[in-house]
Tab-separated table of C-alpha atoms and ligand atoms in Angstrom:
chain	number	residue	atom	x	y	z
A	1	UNK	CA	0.000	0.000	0.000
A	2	UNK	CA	2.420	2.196	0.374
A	3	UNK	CA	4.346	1.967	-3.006
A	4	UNK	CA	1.390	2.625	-4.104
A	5	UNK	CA	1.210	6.051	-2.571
A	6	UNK	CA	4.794	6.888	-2.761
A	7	UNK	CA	4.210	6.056	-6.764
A	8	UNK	CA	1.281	8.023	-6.975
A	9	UNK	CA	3.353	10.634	-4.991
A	10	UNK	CA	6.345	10.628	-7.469
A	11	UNK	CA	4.219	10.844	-10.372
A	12	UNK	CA	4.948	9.574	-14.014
A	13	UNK	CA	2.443	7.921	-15.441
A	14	UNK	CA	4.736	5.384	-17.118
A	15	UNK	CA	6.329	4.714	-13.324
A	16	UNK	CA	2.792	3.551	-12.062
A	17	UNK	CA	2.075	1.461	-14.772
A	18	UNK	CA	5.230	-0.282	-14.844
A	19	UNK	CA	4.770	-0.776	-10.962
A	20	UNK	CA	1.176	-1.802	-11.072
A	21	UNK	CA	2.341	-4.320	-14.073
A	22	UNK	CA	5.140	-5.889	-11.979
A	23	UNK	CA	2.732	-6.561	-9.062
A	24	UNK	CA	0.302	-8.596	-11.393
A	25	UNK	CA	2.949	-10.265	-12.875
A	26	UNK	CA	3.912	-11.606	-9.227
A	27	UNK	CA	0.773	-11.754	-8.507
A	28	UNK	CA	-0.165	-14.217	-11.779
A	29	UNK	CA	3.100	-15.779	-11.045
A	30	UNK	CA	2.173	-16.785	-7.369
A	31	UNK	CA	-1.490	-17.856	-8.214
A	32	UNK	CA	0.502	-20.089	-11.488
A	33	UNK	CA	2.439	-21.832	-8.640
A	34	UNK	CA	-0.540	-22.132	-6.421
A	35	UNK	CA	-2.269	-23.990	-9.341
A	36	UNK	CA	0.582	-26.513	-10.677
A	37	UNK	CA	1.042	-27.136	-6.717
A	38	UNK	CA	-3.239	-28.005	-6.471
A	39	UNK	CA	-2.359	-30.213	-9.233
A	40	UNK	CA	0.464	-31.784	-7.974
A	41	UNK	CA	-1.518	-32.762	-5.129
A	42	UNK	CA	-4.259	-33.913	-7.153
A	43	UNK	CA	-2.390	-35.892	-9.341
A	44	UNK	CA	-1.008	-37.320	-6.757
A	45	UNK	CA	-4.045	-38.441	-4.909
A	46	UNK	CA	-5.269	-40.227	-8.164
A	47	UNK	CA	-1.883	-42.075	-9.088
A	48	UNK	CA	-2.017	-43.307	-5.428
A	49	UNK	CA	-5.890	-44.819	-4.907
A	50	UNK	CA	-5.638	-46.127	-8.647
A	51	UNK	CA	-2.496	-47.774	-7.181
A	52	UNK	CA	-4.334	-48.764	-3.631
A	53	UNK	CA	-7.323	-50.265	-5.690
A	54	UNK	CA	-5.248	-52.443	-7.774
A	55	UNK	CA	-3.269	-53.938	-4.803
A	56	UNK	CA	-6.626	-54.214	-3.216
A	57	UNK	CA	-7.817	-56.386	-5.900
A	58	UNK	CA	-4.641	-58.273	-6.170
A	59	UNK	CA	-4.475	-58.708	-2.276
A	60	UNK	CA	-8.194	-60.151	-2.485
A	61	UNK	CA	-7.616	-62.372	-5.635
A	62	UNK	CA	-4.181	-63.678	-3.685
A	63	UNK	CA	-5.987	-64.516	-0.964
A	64	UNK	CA	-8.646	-66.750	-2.655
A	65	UNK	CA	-6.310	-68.430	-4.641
A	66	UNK	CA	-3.707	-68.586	-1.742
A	67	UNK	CA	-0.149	-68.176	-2.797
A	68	UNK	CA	0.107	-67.218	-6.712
A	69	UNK	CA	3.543	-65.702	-7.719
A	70	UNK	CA	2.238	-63.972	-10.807
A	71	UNK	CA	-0.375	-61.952	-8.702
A	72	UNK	CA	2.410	-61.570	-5.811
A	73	UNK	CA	4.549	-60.106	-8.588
A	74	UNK	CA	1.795	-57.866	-10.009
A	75	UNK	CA	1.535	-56.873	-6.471
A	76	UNK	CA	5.389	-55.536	-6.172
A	77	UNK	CA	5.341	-54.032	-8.875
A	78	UNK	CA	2.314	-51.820	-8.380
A	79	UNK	CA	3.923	-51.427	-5.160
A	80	UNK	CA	7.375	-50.636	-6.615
A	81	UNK	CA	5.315	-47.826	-8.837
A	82	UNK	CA	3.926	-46.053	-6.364
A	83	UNK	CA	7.018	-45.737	-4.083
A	84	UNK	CA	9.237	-44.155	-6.823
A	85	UNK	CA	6.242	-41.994	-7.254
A	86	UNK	CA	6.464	-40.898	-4.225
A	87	UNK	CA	9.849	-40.661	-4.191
A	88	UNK	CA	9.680	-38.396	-7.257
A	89	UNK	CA	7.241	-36.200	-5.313
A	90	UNK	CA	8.954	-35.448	-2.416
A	91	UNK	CA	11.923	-34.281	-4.524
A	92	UNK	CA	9.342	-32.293	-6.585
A	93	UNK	CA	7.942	-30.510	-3.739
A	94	UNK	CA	10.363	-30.344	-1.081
A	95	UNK	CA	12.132	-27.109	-0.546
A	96	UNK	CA	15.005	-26.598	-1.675
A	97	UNK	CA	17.349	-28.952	0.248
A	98	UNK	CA	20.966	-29.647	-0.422
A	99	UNK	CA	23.764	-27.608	0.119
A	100	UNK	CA	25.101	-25.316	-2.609
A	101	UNK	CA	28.981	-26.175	-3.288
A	102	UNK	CA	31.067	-25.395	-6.049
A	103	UNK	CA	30.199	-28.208	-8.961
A	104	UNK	CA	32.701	-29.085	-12.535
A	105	UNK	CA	29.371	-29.322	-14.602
A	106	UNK	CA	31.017	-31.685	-16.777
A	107	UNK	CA	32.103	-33.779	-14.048
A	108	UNK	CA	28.136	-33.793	-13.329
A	109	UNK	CA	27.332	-35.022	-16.953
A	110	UNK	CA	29.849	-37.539	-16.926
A	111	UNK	CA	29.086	-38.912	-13.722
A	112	UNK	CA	25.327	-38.976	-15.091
A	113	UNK	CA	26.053	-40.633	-19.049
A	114	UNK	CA	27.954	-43.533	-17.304
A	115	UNK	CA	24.801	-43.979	-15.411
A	116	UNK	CA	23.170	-44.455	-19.351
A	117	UNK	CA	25.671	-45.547	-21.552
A	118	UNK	CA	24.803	-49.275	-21.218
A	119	UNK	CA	21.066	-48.718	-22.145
A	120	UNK	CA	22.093	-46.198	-25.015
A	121	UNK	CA	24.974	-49.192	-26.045
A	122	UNK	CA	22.344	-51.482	-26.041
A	123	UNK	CA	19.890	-49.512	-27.821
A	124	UNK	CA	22.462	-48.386	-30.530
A	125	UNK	CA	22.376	-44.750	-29.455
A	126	UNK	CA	25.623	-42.938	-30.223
A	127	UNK	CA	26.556	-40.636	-27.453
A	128	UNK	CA	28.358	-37.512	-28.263
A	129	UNK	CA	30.572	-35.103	-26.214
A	130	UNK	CA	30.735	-32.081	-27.332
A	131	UNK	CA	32.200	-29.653	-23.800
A	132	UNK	CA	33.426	-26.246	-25.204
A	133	UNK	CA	32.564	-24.405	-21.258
A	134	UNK	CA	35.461	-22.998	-20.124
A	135	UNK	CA	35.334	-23.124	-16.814
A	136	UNK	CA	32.898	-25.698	-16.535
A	137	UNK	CA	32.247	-24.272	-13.191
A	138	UNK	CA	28.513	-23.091	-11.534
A	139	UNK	CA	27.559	-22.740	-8.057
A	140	UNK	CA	24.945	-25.783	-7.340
A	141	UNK	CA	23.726	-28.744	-5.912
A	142	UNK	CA	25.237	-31.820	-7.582
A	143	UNK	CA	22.876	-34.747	-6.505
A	144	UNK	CA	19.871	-32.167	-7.890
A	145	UNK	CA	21.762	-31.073	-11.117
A	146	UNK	CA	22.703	-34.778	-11.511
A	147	UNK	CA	19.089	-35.513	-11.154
A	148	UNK	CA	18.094	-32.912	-14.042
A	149	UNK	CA	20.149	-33.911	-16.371
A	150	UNK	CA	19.370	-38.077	-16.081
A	151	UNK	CA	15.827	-36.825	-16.232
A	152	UNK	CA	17.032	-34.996	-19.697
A	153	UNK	CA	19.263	-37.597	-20.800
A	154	UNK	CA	16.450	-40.441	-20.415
A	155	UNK	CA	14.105	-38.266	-22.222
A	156	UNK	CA	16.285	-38.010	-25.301
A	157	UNK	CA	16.705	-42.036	-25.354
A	158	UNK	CA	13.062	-42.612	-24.978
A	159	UNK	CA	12.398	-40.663	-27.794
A	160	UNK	CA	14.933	-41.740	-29.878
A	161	UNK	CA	14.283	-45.675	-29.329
A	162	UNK	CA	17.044	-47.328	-31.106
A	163	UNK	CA	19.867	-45.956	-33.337
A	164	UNK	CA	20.210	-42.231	-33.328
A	165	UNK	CA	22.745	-40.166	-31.582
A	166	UNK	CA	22.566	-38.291	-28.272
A	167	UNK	CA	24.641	-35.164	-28.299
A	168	UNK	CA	25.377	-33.206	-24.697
A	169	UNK	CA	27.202	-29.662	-25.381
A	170	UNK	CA	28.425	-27.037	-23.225
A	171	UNK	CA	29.081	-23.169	-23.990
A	172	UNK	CA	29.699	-20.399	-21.817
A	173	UNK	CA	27.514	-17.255	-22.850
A	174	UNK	CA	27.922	-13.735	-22.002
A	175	UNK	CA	24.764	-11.891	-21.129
A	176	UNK	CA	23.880	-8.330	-21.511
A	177	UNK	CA	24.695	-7.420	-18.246
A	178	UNK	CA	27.778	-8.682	-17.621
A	179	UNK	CA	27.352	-11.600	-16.063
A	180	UNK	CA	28.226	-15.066	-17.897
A	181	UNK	CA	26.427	-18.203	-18.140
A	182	UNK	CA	26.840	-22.048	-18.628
A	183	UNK	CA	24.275	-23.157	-21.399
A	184	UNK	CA	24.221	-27.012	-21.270
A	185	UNK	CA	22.735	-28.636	-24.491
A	186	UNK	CA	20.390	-32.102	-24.796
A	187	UNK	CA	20.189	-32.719	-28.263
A	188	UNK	CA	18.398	-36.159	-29.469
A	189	UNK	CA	17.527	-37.980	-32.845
A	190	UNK	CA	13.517	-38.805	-31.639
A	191	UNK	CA	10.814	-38.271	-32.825
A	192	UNK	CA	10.449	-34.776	-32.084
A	193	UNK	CA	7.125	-32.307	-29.993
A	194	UNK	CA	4.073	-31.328	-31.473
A	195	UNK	CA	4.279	-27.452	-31.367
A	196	UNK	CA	0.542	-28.800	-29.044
A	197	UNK	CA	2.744	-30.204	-26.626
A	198	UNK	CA	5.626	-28.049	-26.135
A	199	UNK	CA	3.882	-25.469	-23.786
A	200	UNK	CA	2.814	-28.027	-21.353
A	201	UNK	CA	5.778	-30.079	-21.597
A	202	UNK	CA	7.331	-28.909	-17.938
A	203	UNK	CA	3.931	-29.221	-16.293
A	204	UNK	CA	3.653	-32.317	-13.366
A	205	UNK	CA	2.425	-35.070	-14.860
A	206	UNK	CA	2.114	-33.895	-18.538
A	207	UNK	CA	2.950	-37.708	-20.489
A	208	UNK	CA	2.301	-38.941	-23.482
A	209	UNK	CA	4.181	-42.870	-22.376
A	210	UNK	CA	2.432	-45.511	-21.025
A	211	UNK	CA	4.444	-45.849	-18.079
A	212	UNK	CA	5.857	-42.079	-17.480
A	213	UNK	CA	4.539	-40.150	-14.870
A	214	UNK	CA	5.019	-36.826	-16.123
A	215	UNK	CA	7.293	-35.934	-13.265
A	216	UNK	CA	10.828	-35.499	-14.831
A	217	UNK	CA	10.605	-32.260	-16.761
A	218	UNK	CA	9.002	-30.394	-13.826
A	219	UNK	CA	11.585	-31.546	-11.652
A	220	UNK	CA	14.107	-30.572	-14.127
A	221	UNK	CA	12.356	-27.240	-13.991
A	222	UNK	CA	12.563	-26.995	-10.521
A	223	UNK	CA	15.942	-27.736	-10.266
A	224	UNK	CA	17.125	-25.534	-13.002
A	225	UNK	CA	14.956	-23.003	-10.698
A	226	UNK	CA	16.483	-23.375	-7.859
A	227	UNK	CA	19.702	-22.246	-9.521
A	228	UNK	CA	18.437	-19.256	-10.677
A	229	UNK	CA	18.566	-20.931	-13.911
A	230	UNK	CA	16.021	-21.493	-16.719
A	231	UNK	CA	15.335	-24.245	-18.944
A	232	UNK	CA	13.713	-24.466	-23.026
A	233	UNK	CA	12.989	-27.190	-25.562
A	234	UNK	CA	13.513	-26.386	-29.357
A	235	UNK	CA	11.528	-28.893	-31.267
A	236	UNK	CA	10.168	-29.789	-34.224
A	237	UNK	CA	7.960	-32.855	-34.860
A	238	UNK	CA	9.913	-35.392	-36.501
A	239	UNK	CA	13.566	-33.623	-36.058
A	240	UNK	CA	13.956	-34.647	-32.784
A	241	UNK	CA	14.365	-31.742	-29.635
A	242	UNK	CA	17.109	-30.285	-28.089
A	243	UNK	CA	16.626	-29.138	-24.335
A	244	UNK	CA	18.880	-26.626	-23.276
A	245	UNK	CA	19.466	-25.520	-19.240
A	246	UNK	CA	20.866	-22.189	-18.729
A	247	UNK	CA	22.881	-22.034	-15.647
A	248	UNK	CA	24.980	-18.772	-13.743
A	249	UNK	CA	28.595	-19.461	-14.359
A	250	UNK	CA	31.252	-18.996	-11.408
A	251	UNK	CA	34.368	-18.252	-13.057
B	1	ATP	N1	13.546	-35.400	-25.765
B	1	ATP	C1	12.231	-35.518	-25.956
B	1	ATP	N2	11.738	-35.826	-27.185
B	1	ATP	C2	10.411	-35.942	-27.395
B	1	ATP	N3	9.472	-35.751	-26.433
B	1	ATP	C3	9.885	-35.450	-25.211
B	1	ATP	C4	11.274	-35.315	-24.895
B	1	ATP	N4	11.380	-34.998	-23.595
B	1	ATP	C5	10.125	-34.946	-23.122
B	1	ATP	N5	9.213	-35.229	-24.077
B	1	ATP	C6	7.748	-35.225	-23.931
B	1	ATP	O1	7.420	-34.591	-22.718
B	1	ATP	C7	6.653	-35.459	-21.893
B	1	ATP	C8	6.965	-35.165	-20.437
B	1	ATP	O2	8.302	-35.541	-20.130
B	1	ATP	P1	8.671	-35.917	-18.647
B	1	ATP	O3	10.089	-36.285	-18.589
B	1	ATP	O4	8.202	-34.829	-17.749
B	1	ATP	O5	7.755	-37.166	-18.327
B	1	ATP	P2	7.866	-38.640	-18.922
B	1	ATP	O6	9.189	-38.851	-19.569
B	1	ATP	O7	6.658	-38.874	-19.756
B	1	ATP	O8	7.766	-39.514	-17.616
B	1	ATP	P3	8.896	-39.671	-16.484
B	1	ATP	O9	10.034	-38.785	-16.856
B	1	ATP	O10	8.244	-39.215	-15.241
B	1	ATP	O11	9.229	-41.097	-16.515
B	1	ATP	C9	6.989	-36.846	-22.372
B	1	ATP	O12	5.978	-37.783	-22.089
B	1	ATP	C10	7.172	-36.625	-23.862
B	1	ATP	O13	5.935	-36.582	-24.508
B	2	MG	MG1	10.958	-38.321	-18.536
Protein backbone atom coordinates (compact mmCIF):
# COMPACT_ATOMS: atom_id res chain seq x y z
CA UNK A 1 0.00 0.00 0.00
CA UNK A 2 2.42 2.20 0.37
CA UNK A 3 4.35 1.97 -3.01
CA UNK A 4 1.39 2.63 -4.10
CA UNK A 5 1.21 6.05 -2.57
CA UNK A 6 4.79 6.89 -2.76
CA UNK A 7 4.21 6.06 -6.76
CA UNK A 8 1.28 8.02 -6.97
CA UNK A 9 3.35 10.63 -4.99
CA UNK A 10 6.35 10.63 -7.47
CA UNK A 11 4.22 10.84 -10.37
CA UNK A 12 4.95 9.57 -14.01
CA UNK A 13 2.44 7.92 -15.44
CA UNK A 14 4.74 5.38 -17.12
CA UNK A 15 6.33 4.71 -13.32
CA UNK A 16 2.79 3.55 -12.06
CA UNK A 17 2.08 1.46 -14.77
CA UNK A 18 5.23 -0.28 -14.84
CA UNK A 19 4.77 -0.78 -10.96
CA UNK A 20 1.18 -1.80 -11.07
CA UNK A 21 2.34 -4.32 -14.07
CA UNK A 22 5.14 -5.89 -11.98
CA UNK A 23 2.73 -6.56 -9.06
CA UNK A 24 0.30 -8.60 -11.39
CA UNK A 25 2.95 -10.27 -12.88
CA UNK A 26 3.91 -11.61 -9.23
CA UNK A 27 0.77 -11.75 -8.51
CA UNK A 28 -0.16 -14.22 -11.78
CA UNK A 29 3.10 -15.78 -11.04
CA UNK A 30 2.17 -16.79 -7.37
CA UNK A 31 -1.49 -17.86 -8.21
CA UNK A 32 0.50 -20.09 -11.49
CA UNK A 33 2.44 -21.83 -8.64
CA UNK A 34 -0.54 -22.13 -6.42
CA UNK A 35 -2.27 -23.99 -9.34
CA UNK A 36 0.58 -26.51 -10.68
CA UNK A 37 1.04 -27.14 -6.72
CA UNK A 38 -3.24 -28.00 -6.47
CA UNK A 39 -2.36 -30.21 -9.23
CA UNK A 40 0.46 -31.78 -7.97
CA UNK A 41 -1.52 -32.76 -5.13
CA UNK A 42 -4.26 -33.91 -7.15
CA UNK A 43 -2.39 -35.89 -9.34
CA UNK A 44 -1.01 -37.32 -6.76
CA UNK A 45 -4.05 -38.44 -4.91
CA UNK A 46 -5.27 -40.23 -8.16
CA UNK A 47 -1.88 -42.08 -9.09
CA UNK A 48 -2.02 -43.31 -5.43
CA UNK A 49 -5.89 -44.82 -4.91
CA UNK A 50 -5.64 -46.13 -8.65
CA UNK A 51 -2.50 -47.77 -7.18
CA UNK A 52 -4.33 -48.76 -3.63
CA UNK A 53 -7.32 -50.27 -5.69
CA UNK A 54 -5.25 -52.44 -7.77
CA UNK A 55 -3.27 -53.94 -4.80
CA UNK A 56 -6.63 -54.21 -3.22
CA UNK A 57 -7.82 -56.39 -5.90
CA UNK A 58 -4.64 -58.27 -6.17
CA UNK A 59 -4.48 -58.71 -2.28
CA UNK A 60 -8.19 -60.15 -2.49
CA UNK A 61 -7.62 -62.37 -5.64
CA UNK A 62 -4.18 -63.68 -3.68
CA UNK A 63 -5.99 -64.52 -0.96
CA UNK A 64 -8.65 -66.75 -2.65
CA UNK A 65 -6.31 -68.43 -4.64
CA UNK A 66 -3.71 -68.59 -1.74
CA UNK A 67 -0.15 -68.18 -2.80
CA UNK A 68 0.11 -67.22 -6.71
CA UNK A 69 3.54 -65.70 -7.72
CA UNK A 70 2.24 -63.97 -10.81
CA UNK A 71 -0.37 -61.95 -8.70
CA UNK A 72 2.41 -61.57 -5.81
CA UNK A 73 4.55 -60.11 -8.59
CA UNK A 74 1.80 -57.87 -10.01
CA UNK A 75 1.54 -56.87 -6.47
CA UNK A 76 5.39 -55.54 -6.17
CA UNK A 77 5.34 -54.03 -8.88
CA UNK A 78 2.31 -51.82 -8.38
CA UNK A 79 3.92 -51.43 -5.16
CA UNK A 80 7.37 -50.64 -6.61
CA UNK A 81 5.31 -47.83 -8.84
CA UNK A 82 3.93 -46.05 -6.36
CA UNK A 83 7.02 -45.74 -4.08
CA UNK A 84 9.24 -44.15 -6.82
CA UNK A 85 6.24 -41.99 -7.25
CA UNK A 86 6.46 -40.90 -4.23
CA UNK A 87 9.85 -40.66 -4.19
CA UNK A 88 9.68 -38.40 -7.26
CA UNK A 89 7.24 -36.20 -5.31
CA UNK A 90 8.95 -35.45 -2.42
CA UNK A 91 11.92 -34.28 -4.52
CA UNK A 92 9.34 -32.29 -6.59
CA UNK A 93 7.94 -30.51 -3.74
CA UNK A 94 10.36 -30.34 -1.08
CA UNK A 95 12.13 -27.11 -0.55
CA UNK A 96 15.00 -26.60 -1.68
CA UNK A 97 17.35 -28.95 0.25
CA UNK A 98 20.97 -29.65 -0.42
CA UNK A 99 23.76 -27.61 0.12
CA UNK A 100 25.10 -25.32 -2.61
CA UNK A 101 28.98 -26.17 -3.29
CA UNK A 102 31.07 -25.39 -6.05
CA UNK A 103 30.20 -28.21 -8.96
CA UNK A 104 32.70 -29.09 -12.53
CA UNK A 105 29.37 -29.32 -14.60
CA UNK A 106 31.02 -31.69 -16.78
CA UNK A 107 32.10 -33.78 -14.05
CA UNK A 108 28.14 -33.79 -13.33
CA UNK A 109 27.33 -35.02 -16.95
CA UNK A 110 29.85 -37.54 -16.93
CA UNK A 111 29.09 -38.91 -13.72
CA UNK A 112 25.33 -38.98 -15.09
CA UNK A 113 26.05 -40.63 -19.05
CA UNK A 114 27.95 -43.53 -17.30
CA UNK A 115 24.80 -43.98 -15.41
CA UNK A 116 23.17 -44.45 -19.35
CA UNK A 117 25.67 -45.55 -21.55
CA UNK A 118 24.80 -49.28 -21.22
CA UNK A 119 21.07 -48.72 -22.14
CA UNK A 120 22.09 -46.20 -25.01
CA UNK A 121 24.97 -49.19 -26.05
CA UNK A 122 22.34 -51.48 -26.04
CA UNK A 123 19.89 -49.51 -27.82
CA UNK A 124 22.46 -48.39 -30.53
CA UNK A 125 22.38 -44.75 -29.45
CA UNK A 126 25.62 -42.94 -30.22
CA UNK A 127 26.56 -40.64 -27.45
CA UNK A 128 28.36 -37.51 -28.26
CA UNK A 129 30.57 -35.10 -26.21
CA UNK A 130 30.73 -32.08 -27.33
CA UNK A 131 32.20 -29.65 -23.80
CA UNK A 132 33.43 -26.25 -25.20
CA UNK A 133 32.56 -24.41 -21.26
CA UNK A 134 35.46 -23.00 -20.12
CA UNK A 135 35.33 -23.12 -16.81
CA UNK A 136 32.90 -25.70 -16.53
CA UNK A 137 32.25 -24.27 -13.19
CA UNK A 138 28.51 -23.09 -11.53
CA UNK A 139 27.56 -22.74 -8.06
CA UNK A 140 24.94 -25.78 -7.34
CA UNK A 141 23.73 -28.74 -5.91
CA UNK A 142 25.24 -31.82 -7.58
CA UNK A 143 22.88 -34.75 -6.50
CA UNK A 144 19.87 -32.17 -7.89
CA UNK A 145 21.76 -31.07 -11.12
CA UNK A 146 22.70 -34.78 -11.51
CA UNK A 147 19.09 -35.51 -11.15
CA UNK A 148 18.09 -32.91 -14.04
CA UNK A 149 20.15 -33.91 -16.37
CA UNK A 150 19.37 -38.08 -16.08
CA UNK A 151 15.83 -36.83 -16.23
CA UNK A 152 17.03 -35.00 -19.70
CA UNK A 153 19.26 -37.60 -20.80
CA UNK A 154 16.45 -40.44 -20.42
CA UNK A 155 14.10 -38.27 -22.22
CA UNK A 156 16.29 -38.01 -25.30
CA UNK A 157 16.71 -42.04 -25.35
CA UNK A 158 13.06 -42.61 -24.98
CA UNK A 159 12.40 -40.66 -27.79
CA UNK A 160 14.93 -41.74 -29.88
CA UNK A 161 14.28 -45.68 -29.33
CA UNK A 162 17.04 -47.33 -31.11
CA UNK A 163 19.87 -45.96 -33.34
CA UNK A 164 20.21 -42.23 -33.33
CA UNK A 165 22.74 -40.17 -31.58
CA UNK A 166 22.57 -38.29 -28.27
CA UNK A 167 24.64 -35.16 -28.30
CA UNK A 168 25.38 -33.21 -24.70
CA UNK A 169 27.20 -29.66 -25.38
CA UNK A 170 28.43 -27.04 -23.23
CA UNK A 171 29.08 -23.17 -23.99
CA UNK A 172 29.70 -20.40 -21.82
CA UNK A 173 27.51 -17.25 -22.85
CA UNK A 174 27.92 -13.73 -22.00
CA UNK A 175 24.76 -11.89 -21.13
CA UNK A 176 23.88 -8.33 -21.51
CA UNK A 177 24.69 -7.42 -18.25
CA UNK A 178 27.78 -8.68 -17.62
CA UNK A 179 27.35 -11.60 -16.06
CA UNK A 180 28.23 -15.07 -17.90
CA UNK A 181 26.43 -18.20 -18.14
CA UNK A 182 26.84 -22.05 -18.63
CA UNK A 183 24.27 -23.16 -21.40
CA UNK A 184 24.22 -27.01 -21.27
CA UNK A 185 22.74 -28.64 -24.49
CA UNK A 186 20.39 -32.10 -24.80
CA UNK A 187 20.19 -32.72 -28.26
CA UNK A 188 18.40 -36.16 -29.47
CA UNK A 189 17.53 -37.98 -32.85
CA UNK A 190 13.52 -38.81 -31.64
CA UNK A 191 10.81 -38.27 -32.83
CA UNK A 192 10.45 -34.78 -32.08
CA UNK A 193 7.13 -32.31 -29.99
CA UNK A 194 4.07 -31.33 -31.47
CA UNK A 195 4.28 -27.45 -31.37
CA UNK A 196 0.54 -28.80 -29.04
CA UNK A 197 2.74 -30.20 -26.63
CA UNK A 198 5.63 -28.05 -26.14
CA UNK A 199 3.88 -25.47 -23.79
CA UNK A 200 2.81 -28.03 -21.35
CA UNK A 201 5.78 -30.08 -21.60
CA UNK A 202 7.33 -28.91 -17.94
CA UNK A 203 3.93 -29.22 -16.29
CA UNK A 204 3.65 -32.32 -13.37
CA UNK A 205 2.42 -35.07 -14.86
CA UNK A 206 2.11 -33.90 -18.54
CA UNK A 207 2.95 -37.71 -20.49
CA UNK A 208 2.30 -38.94 -23.48
CA UNK A 209 4.18 -42.87 -22.38
CA UNK A 210 2.43 -45.51 -21.02
CA UNK A 211 4.44 -45.85 -18.08
CA UNK A 212 5.86 -42.08 -17.48
CA UNK A 213 4.54 -40.15 -14.87
CA UNK A 214 5.02 -36.83 -16.12
CA UNK A 215 7.29 -35.93 -13.26
CA UNK A 216 10.83 -35.50 -14.83
CA UNK A 217 10.60 -32.26 -16.76
CA UNK A 218 9.00 -30.39 -13.83
CA UNK A 219 11.58 -31.55 -11.65
CA UNK A 220 14.11 -30.57 -14.13
CA UNK A 221 12.36 -27.24 -13.99
CA UNK A 222 12.56 -27.00 -10.52
CA UNK A 223 15.94 -27.74 -10.27
CA UNK A 224 17.12 -25.53 -13.00
CA UNK A 225 14.96 -23.00 -10.70
CA UNK A 226 16.48 -23.37 -7.86
CA UNK A 227 19.70 -22.25 -9.52
CA UNK A 228 18.44 -19.26 -10.68
CA UNK A 229 18.57 -20.93 -13.91
CA UNK A 230 16.02 -21.49 -16.72
CA UNK A 231 15.33 -24.24 -18.94
CA UNK A 232 13.71 -24.47 -23.03
CA UNK A 233 12.99 -27.19 -25.56
CA UNK A 234 13.51 -26.39 -29.36
CA UNK A 235 11.53 -28.89 -31.27
CA UNK A 236 10.17 -29.79 -34.22
CA UNK A 237 7.96 -32.85 -34.86
CA UNK A 238 9.91 -35.39 -36.50
CA UNK A 239 13.57 -33.62 -36.06
CA UNK A 240 13.96 -34.65 -32.78
CA UNK A 241 14.37 -31.74 -29.63
CA UNK A 242 17.11 -30.28 -28.09
CA UNK A 243 16.63 -29.14 -24.34
CA UNK A 244 18.88 -26.63 -23.28
CA UNK A 245 19.47 -25.52 -19.24
CA UNK A 246 20.87 -22.19 -18.73
CA UNK A 247 22.88 -22.03 -15.65
CA UNK A 248 24.98 -18.77 -13.74
CA UNK A 249 28.60 -19.46 -14.36
CA UNK A 250 31.25 -19.00 -11.41
CA UNK A 251 34.37 -18.25 -13.06
N1 LIG B 1 13.55 -35.40 -25.76
C1 LIG B 1 12.23 -35.52 -25.96
N2 LIG B 1 11.74 -35.83 -27.18
C2 LIG B 1 10.41 -35.94 -27.40
N3 LIG B 1 9.47 -35.75 -26.43
C3 LIG B 1 9.89 -35.45 -25.21
C4 LIG B 1 11.27 -35.32 -24.89
N4 LIG B 1 11.38 -35.00 -23.60
C5 LIG B 1 10.12 -34.95 -23.12
N5 LIG B 1 9.21 -35.23 -24.08
C6 LIG B 1 7.75 -35.23 -23.93
O1 LIG B 1 7.42 -34.59 -22.72
C7 LIG B 1 6.65 -35.46 -21.89
C8 LIG B 1 6.96 -35.16 -20.44
O2 LIG B 1 8.30 -35.54 -20.13
P1 LIG B 1 8.67 -35.92 -18.65
O3 LIG B 1 10.09 -36.29 -18.59
O4 LIG B 1 8.20 -34.83 -17.75
O5 LIG B 1 7.75 -37.17 -18.33
P2 LIG B 1 7.87 -38.64 -18.92
O6 LIG B 1 9.19 -38.85 -19.57
O7 LIG B 1 6.66 -38.87 -19.76
O8 LIG B 1 7.77 -39.51 -17.62
P3 LIG B 1 8.90 -39.67 -16.48
O9 LIG B 1 10.03 -38.78 -16.86
O10 LIG B 1 8.24 -39.22 -15.24
O11 LIG B 1 9.23 -41.10 -16.52
C9 LIG B 1 6.99 -36.85 -22.37
O12 LIG B 1 5.98 -37.78 -22.09
C10 LIG B 1 7.17 -36.62 -23.86
O13 LIG B 1 5.94 -36.58 -24.51
MG1 LIG C 1 10.96 -38.32 -18.54
Amino acid sequence: MSSSHSEKKSGTATAHVSAAGNDLQDNLRRLDRLANLGLVSAGLAHEIKNGLVAIKTYIDLLLEKESDAEMAGLVRRELKRIDGLATQMLRLSSPKSGTMTKVNIHEVLDHSLRLLEHQMTERLIQLKRDYRATPDTVRGNESQLQQAFINLVLNGVEAIGTHGALTVRTEIFHGTAGGAGLKIFFEDTGAGIPLENQSRLFEPFFTTKKNGTGLGLAISRRVAEDHQGTIEVVSEAGRGSTFIVSLTAEL
